XYZ file of N, CA and C in Angstrom:
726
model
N 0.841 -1.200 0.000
C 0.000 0.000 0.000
C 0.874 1.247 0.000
N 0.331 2.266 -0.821
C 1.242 3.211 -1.129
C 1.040 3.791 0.232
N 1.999 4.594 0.861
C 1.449 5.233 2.228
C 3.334 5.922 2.389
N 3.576 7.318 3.264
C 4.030 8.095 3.281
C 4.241 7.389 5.099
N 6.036 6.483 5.487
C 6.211 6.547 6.878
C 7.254 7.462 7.580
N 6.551 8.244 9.254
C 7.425 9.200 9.500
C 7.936 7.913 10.064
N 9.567 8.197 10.393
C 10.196 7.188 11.095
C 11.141 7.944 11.704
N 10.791 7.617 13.083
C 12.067 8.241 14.188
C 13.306 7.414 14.096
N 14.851 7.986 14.596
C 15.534 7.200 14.570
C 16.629 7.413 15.752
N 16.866 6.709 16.455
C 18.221 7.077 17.589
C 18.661 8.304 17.508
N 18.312 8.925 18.928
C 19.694 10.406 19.073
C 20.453 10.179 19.740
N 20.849 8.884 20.170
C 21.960 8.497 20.416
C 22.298 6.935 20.187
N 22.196 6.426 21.201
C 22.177 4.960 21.198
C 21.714 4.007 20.193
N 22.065 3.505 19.761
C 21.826 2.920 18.455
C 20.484 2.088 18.787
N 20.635 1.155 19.553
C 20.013 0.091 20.348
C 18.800 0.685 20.863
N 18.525 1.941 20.778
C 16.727 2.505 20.862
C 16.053 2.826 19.570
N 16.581 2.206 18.889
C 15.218 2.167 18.059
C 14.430 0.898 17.810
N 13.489 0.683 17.122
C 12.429 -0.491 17.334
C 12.616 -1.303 16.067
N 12.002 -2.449 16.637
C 12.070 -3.479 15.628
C 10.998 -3.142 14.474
N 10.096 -2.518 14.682
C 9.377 -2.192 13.359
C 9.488 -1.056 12.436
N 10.419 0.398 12.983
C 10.809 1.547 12.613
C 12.358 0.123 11.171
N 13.184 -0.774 11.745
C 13.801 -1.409 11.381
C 13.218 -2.361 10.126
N 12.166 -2.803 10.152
C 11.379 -3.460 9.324
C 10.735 -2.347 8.189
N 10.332 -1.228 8.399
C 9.822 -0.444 7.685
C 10.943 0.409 6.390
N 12.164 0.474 7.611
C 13.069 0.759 6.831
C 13.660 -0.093 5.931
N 13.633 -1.477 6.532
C 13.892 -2.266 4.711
C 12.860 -2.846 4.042
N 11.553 -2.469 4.225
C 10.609 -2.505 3.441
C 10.098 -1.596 2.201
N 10.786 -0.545 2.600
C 10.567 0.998 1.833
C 10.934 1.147 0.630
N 9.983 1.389 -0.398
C 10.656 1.715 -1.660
C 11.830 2.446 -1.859
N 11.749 3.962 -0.769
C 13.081 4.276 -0.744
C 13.443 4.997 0.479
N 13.565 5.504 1.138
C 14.092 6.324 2.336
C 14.720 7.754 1.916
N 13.650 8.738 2.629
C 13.814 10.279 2.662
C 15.005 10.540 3.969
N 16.268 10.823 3.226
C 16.601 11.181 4.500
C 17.215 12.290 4.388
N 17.442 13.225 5.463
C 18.109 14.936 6.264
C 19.814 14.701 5.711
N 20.041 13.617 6.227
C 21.975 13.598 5.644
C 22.153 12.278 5.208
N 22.197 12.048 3.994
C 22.202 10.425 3.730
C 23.374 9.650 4.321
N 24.783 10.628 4.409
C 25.832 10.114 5.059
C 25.666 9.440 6.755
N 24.377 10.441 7.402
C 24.066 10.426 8.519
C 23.329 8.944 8.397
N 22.446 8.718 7.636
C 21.717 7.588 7.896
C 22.245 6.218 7.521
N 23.373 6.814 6.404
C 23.883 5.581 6.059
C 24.504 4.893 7.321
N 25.217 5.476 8.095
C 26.033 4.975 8.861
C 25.114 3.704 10.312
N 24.071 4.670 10.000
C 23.074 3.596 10.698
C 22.602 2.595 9.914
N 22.139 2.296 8.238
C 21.979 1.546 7.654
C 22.908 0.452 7.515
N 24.252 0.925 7.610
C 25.302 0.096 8.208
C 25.086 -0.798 9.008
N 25.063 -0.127 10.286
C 25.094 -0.861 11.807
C 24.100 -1.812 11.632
N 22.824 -1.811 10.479
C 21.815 -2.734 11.171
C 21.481 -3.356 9.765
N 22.599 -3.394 8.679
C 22.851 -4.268 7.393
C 21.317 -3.694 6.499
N 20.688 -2.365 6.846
C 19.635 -2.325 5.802
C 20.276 -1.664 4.298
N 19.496 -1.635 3.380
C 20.202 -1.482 1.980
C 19.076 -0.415 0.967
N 18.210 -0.261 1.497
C 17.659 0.763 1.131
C 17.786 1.552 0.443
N 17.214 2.022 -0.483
C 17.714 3.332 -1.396
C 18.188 4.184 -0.737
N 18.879 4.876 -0.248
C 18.844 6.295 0.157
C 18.516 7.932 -0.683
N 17.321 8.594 -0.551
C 17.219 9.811 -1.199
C 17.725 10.885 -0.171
N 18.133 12.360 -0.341
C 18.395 13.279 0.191
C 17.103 14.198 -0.236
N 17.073 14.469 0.854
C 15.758 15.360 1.700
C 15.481 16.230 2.408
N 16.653 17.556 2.395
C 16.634 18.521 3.583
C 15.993 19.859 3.474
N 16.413 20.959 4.211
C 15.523 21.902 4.431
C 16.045 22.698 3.221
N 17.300 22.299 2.612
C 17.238 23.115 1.836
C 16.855 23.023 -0.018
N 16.351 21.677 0.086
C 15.478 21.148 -1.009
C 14.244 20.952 -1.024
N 13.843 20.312 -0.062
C 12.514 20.345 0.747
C 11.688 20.835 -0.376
N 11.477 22.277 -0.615
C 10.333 22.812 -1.668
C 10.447 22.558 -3.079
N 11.828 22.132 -3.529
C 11.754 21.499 -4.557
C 11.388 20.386 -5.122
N 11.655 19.307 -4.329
C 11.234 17.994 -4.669
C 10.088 17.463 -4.017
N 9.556 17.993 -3.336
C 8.137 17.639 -2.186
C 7.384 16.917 -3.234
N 6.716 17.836 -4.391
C 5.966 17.922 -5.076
C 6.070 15.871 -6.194
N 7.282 16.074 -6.445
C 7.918 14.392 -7.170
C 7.597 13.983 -6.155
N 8.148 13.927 -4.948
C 7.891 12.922 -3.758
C 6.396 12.662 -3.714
N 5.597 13.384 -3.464
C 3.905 13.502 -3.253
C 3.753 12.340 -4.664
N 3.803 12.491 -5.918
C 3.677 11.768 -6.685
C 3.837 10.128 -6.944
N 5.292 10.321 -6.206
C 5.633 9.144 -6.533
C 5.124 8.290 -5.415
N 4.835 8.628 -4.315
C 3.945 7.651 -3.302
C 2.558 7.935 -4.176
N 1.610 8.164 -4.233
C 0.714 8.519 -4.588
C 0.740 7.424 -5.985
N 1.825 7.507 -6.892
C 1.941 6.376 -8.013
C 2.232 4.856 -7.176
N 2.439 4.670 -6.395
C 2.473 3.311 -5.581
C 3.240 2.892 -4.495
N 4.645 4.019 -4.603
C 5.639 3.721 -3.733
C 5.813 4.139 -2.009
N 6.103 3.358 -1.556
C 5.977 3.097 0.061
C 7.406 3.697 0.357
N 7.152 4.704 1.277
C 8.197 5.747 1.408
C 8.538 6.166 2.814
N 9.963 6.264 3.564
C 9.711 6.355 4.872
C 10.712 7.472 4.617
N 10.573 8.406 5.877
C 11.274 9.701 6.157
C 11.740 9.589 7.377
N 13.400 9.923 7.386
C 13.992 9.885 8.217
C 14.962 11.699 8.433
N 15.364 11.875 9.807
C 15.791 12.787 10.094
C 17.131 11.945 10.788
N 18.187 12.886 10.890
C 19.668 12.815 11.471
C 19.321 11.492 12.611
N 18.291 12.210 13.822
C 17.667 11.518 14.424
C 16.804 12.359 15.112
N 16.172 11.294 16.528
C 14.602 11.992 16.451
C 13.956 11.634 15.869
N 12.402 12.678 15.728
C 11.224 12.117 14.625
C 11.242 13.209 14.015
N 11.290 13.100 12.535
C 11.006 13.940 11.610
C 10.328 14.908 12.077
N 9.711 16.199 11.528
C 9.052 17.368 11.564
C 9.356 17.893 13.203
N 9.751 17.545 13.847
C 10.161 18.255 15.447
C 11.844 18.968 15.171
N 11.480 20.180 14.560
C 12.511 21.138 14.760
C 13.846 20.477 13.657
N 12.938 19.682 12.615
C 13.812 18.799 11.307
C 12.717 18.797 10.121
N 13.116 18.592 8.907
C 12.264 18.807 8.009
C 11.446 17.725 8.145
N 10.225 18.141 7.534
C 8.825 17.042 7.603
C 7.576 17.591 7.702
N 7.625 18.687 8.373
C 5.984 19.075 7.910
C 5.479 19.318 6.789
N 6.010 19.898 5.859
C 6.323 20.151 4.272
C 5.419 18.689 3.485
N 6.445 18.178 4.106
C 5.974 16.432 3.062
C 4.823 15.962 3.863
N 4.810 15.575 4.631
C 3.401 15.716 5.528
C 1.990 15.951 5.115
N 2.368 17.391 5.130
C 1.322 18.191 5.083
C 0.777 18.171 3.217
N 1.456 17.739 2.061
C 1.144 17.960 1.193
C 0.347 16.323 0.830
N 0.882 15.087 1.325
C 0.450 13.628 1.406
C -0.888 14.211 1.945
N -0.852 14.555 3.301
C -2.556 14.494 3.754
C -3.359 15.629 2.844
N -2.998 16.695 1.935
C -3.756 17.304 1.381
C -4.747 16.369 -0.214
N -3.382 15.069 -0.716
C -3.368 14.560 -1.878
C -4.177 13.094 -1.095
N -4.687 13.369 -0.313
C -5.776 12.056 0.335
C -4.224 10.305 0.640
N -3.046 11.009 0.646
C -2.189 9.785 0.833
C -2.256 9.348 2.191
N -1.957 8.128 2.618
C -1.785 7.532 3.898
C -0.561 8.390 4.457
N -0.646 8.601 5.771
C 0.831 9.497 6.561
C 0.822 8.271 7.889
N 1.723 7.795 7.996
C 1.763 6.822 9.281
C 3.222 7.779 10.157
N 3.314 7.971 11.024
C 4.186 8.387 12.300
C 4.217 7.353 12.970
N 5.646 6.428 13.166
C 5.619 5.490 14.322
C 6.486 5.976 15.516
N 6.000 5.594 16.450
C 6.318 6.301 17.687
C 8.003 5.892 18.143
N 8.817 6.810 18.556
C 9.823 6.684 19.065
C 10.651 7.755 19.304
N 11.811 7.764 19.402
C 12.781 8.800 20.055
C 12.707 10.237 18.941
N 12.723 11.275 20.550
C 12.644 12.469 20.431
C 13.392 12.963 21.717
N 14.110 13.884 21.667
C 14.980 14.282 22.315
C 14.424 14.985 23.802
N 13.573 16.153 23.600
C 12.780 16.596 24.905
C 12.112 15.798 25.400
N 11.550 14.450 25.041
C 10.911 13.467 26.492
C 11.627 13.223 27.762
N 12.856 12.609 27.318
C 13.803 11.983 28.240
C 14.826 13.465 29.263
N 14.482 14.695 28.619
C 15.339 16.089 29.021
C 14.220 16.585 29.933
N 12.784 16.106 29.428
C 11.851 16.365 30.185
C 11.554 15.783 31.809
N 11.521 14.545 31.500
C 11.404 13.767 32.503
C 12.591 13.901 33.250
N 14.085 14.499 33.304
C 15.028 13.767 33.897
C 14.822 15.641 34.435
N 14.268 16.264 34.039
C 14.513 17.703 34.833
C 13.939 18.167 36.565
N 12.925 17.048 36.469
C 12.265 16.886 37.739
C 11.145 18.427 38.272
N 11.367 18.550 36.699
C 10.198 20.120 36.841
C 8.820 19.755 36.629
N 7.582 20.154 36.580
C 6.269 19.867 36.660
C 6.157 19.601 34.835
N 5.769 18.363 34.894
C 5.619 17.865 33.277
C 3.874 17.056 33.394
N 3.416 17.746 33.536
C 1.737 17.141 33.574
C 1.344 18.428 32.267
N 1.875 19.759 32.404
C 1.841 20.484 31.314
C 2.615 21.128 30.993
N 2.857 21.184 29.170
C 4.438 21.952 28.756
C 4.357 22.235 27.392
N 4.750 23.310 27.231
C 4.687 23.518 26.035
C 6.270 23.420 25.212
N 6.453 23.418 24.047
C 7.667 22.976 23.168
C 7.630 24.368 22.207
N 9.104 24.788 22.567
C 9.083 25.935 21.821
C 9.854 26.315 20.594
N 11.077 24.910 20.838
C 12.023 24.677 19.660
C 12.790 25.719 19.555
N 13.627 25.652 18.745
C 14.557 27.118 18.916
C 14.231 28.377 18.976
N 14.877 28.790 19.512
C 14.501 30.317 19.513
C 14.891 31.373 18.504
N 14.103 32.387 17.852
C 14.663 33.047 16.698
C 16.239 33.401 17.280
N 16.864 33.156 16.618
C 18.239 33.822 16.384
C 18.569 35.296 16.986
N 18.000 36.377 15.951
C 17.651 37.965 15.969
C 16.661 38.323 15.817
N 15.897 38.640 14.714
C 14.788 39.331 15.060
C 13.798 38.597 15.850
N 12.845 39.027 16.551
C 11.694 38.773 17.255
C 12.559 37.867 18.691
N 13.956 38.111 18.796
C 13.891 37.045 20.003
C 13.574 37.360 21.235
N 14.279 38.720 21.263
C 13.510 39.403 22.603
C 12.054 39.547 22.493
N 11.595 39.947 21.960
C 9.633 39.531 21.930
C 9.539 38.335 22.173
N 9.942 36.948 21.584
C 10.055 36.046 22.412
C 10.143 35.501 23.689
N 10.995 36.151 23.583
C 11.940 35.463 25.541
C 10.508 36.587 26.325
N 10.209 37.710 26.253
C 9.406 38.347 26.913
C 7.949 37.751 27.118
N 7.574 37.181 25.475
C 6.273 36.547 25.864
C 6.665 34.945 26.681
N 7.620 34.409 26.831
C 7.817 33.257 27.322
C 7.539 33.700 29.025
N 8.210 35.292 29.326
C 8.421 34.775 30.393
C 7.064 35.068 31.530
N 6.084 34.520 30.671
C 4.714 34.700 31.712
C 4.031 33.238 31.619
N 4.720 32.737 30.757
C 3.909 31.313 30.361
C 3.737 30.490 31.727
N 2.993 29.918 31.965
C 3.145 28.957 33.084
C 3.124 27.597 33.042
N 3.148 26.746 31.989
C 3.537 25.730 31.603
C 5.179 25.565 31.594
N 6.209 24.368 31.773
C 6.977 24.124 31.810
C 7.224 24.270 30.202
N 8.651 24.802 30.078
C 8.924 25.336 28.499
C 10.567 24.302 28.206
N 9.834 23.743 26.902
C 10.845 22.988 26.356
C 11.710 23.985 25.440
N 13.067 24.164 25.528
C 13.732 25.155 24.441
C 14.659 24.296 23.847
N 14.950 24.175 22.182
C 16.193 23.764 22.212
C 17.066 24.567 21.922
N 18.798 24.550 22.176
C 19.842 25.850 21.610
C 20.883 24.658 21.392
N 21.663 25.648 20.791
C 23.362 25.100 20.260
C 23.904 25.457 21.269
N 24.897 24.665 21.398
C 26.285 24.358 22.817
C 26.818 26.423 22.813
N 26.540 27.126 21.422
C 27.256 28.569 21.462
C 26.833 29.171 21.570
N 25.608 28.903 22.097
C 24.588 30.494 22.405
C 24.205 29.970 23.726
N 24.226 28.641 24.211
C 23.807 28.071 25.848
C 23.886 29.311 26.894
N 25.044 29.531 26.880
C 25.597 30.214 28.282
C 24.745 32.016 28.148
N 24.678 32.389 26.785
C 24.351 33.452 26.353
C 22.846 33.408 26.666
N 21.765 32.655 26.090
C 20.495 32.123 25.992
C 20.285 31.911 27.546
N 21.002 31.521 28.426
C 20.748 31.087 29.944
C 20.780 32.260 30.797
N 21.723 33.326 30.238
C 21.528 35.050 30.614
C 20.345 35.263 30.734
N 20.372 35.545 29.626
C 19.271 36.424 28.823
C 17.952 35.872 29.535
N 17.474 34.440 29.377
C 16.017 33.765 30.409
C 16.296 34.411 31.554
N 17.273 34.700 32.222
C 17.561 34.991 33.596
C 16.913 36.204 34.092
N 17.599 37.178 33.286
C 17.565 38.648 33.306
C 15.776 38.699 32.789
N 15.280 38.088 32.220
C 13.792 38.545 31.346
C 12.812 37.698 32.606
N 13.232 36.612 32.846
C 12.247 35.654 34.369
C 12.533 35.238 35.321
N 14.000 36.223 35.932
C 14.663 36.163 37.074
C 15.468 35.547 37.216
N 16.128 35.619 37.895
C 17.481 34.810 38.123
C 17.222 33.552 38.919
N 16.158 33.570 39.419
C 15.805 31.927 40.474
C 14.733 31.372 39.784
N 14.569 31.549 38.190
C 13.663 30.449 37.801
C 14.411 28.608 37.807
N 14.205 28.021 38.042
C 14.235 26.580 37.924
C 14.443 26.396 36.917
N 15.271 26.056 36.212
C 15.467 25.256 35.216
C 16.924 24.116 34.716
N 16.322 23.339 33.987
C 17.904 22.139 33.167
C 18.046 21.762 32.137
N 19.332 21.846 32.165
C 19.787 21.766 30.496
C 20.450 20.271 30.394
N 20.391 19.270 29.610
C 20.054 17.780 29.050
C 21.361 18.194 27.862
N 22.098 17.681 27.738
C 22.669 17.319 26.528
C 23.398 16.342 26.256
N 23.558 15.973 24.862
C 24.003 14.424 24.296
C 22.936 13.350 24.663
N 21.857 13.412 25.150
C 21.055 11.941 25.450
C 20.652 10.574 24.376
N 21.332 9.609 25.528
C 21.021 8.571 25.009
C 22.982 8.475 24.861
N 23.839 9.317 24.615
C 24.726 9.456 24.345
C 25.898 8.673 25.436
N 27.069 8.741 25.406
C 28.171 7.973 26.147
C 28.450 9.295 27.362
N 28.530 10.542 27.166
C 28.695 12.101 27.721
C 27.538 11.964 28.071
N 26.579 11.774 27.647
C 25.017 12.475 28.175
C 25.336 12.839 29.960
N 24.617 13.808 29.662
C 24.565 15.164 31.050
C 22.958 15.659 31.458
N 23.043 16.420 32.448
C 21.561 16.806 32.800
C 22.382 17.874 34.358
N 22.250 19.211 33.713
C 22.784 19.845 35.178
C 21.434 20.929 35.509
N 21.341 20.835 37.141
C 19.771 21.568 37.253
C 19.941 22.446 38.534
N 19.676 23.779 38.012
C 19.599 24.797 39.087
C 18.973 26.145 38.937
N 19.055 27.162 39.209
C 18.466 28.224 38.600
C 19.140 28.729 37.251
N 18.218 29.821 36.828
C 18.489 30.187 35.509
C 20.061 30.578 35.642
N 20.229 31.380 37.065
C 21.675 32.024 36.633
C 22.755 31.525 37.101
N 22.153 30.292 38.430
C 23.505 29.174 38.259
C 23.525 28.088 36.987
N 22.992 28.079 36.234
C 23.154 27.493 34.705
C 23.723 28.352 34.220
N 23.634 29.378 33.858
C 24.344 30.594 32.818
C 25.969 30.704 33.635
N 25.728 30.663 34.728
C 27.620 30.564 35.455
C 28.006 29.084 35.414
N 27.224 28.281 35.284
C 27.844 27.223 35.007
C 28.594 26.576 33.737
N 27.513 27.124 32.608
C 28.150 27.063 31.295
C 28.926 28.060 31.027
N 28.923 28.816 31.515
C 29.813 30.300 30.676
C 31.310 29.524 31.372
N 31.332 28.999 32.499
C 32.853 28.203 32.681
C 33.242 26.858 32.338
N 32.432 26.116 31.828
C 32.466 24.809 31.386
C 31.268 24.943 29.855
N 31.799 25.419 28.764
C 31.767 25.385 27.606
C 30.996 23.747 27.252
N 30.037 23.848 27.173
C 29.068 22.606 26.421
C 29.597 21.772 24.865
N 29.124 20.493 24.543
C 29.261 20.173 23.489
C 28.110 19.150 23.207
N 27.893 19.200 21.692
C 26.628 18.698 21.584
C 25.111 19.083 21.628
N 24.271 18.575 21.376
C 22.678 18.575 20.858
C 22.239 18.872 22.572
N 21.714 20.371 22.576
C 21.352 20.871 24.007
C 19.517 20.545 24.142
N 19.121 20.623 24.832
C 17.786 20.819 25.208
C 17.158 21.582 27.101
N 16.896 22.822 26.556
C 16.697 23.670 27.942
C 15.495 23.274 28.690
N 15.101 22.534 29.959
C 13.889 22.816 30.138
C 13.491 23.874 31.266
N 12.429 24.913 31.005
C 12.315 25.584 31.658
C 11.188 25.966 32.715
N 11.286 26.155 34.222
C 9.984 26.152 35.186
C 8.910 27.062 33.943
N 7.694 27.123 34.330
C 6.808 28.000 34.311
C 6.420 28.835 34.653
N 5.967 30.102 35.195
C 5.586 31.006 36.075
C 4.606 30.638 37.063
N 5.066 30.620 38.075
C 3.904 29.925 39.055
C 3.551 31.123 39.913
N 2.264 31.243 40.623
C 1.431 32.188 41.272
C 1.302 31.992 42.759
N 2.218 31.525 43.274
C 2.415 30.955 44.584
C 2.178 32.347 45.162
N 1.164 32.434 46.441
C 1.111 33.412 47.271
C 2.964 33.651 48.364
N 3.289 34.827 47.991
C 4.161 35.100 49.193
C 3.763 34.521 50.839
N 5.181 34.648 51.729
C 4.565 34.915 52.866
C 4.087 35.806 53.298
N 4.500 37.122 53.037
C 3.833 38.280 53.703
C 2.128 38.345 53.195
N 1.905 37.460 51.974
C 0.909 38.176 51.194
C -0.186 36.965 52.103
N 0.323 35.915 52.207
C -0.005 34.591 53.083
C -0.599 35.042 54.039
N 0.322 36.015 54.893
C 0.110 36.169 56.498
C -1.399 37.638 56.421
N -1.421 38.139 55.266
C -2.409 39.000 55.013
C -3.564 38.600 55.071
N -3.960 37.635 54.493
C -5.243 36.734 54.099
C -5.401 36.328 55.645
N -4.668 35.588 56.565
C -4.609 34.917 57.700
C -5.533 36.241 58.888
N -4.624 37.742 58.517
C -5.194 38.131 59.295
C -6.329 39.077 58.982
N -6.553 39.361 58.067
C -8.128 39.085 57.233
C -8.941 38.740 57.658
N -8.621 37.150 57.433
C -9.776 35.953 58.128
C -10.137 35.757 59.481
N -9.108 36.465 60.338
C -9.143 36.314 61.761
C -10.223 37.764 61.818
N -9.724 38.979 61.110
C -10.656 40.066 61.864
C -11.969 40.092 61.177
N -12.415 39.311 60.060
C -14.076 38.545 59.743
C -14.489 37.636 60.754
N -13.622 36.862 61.448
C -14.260 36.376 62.448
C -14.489 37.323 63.446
């Protein structure tokens, strides 16, 4: 059946990905992938032989359109990113989005993504969170960081190892210097790290120990916790209604 598969693939560890993301991949007419060099090296490790096509952001609008076709003419097609799952902050919504417009099958099989495991290991409130993916570069970032810093959901960010220490300022100075937050990098990896403290013992922490590798920030939310003084107000309030 002709049908369009997203397929996640290891961001680190080879040995997390699934036996059917593995099956799909040598089932596939051909494989969309972000760096073919990148995927080859995993096609390697696990003897698949697959076509390999190249597929990135900076072709993306050119060839979408052949791609849409050629599943659509019969061929069973899986999309792969470096690693991760496609369309999370990697190309894929593009192809996606044009399959479900042309009535094609889109299957997403579930697996590794980098902010679950940065999420969970931060020990910050993850019942709700929003994902914000990188942050503009220059324009609009300060409008950014400003509207972030009222959000009250736990905020997933990702940055590069060279703007970390810079990016960990800047949250500081815009939502205080004692917001809660941790930065995750390399996971799944042999280095993998996870260091957790406030915004501006993170920003002094990296600005002296220089990062390397695929970062992921997670950040508290704004919470509405009554002060004590504001505490002890209400208390005696309630005492002079009685």
């Amino acid at each position: 059946m002709a049908k369009l598969y997203v397929v996640p693939t290891p961001v680190g560890n080879l040995e997390d990905i699934t036996a059917r993301a593995l099956r799909i991949l040598r089932e596939a007419s051909f494989v969309l992938a972000e760096d073919t060099r990148t995927t080859g090296n995993l096609f390697k490790h696990f003897g698949i032989e697959t076509r390999l096509v190249s597929y990135h952001k900076f072709n993306e609008h050119q060839v979408v359109d052949n791609m849409v076709q050629r599943i659509a003419a019969g061929e069973s097609v899986a999309l792969v990113s470096d690693a991760g799952t496609p369309a999370i902050s990697d190309p894929g919504y593009l192809l996606v989005r044009k399959c479900i417009d042309e009535n094609i099958t889109v299957e997403c099989l579930p697996g590794a993504t980098a902010f679950v495991p940065a999420l969970v290991d931060s020990g910050l409130p993850n019942d709700k969170f929003c994902f914000e993916g990188f942050l503009p570069h220059k324009k609009g970032r300060q409008t950014a960081i400003q509207q972030l810093a009222t959000e009250p959901r736990t905020m997933i960010i990702y940055e590069s190892p060279f703007r970390l220490a810079k990016t960990l300022q800047q949250l500081a100075e815009a939502f205080g210097a004692d917001r809660r937050a941790s930065v995750s990098r390399e996971i799944s990896k042999i280095h993998e790290q996870t260091v957790r403290g406030t915004l501006a013992e993170l920003a002094e922490y990296f600005e002296q120990n220089p990062p390397k590798g695929e970062i992921v920030m997670i950040v508290e939310g704004l919470t509405r916790k009554l002060s004590k003084r504001t505490a002890e107000d209400v208390d005696t309030e309630e005492d002079t209604d009685e």
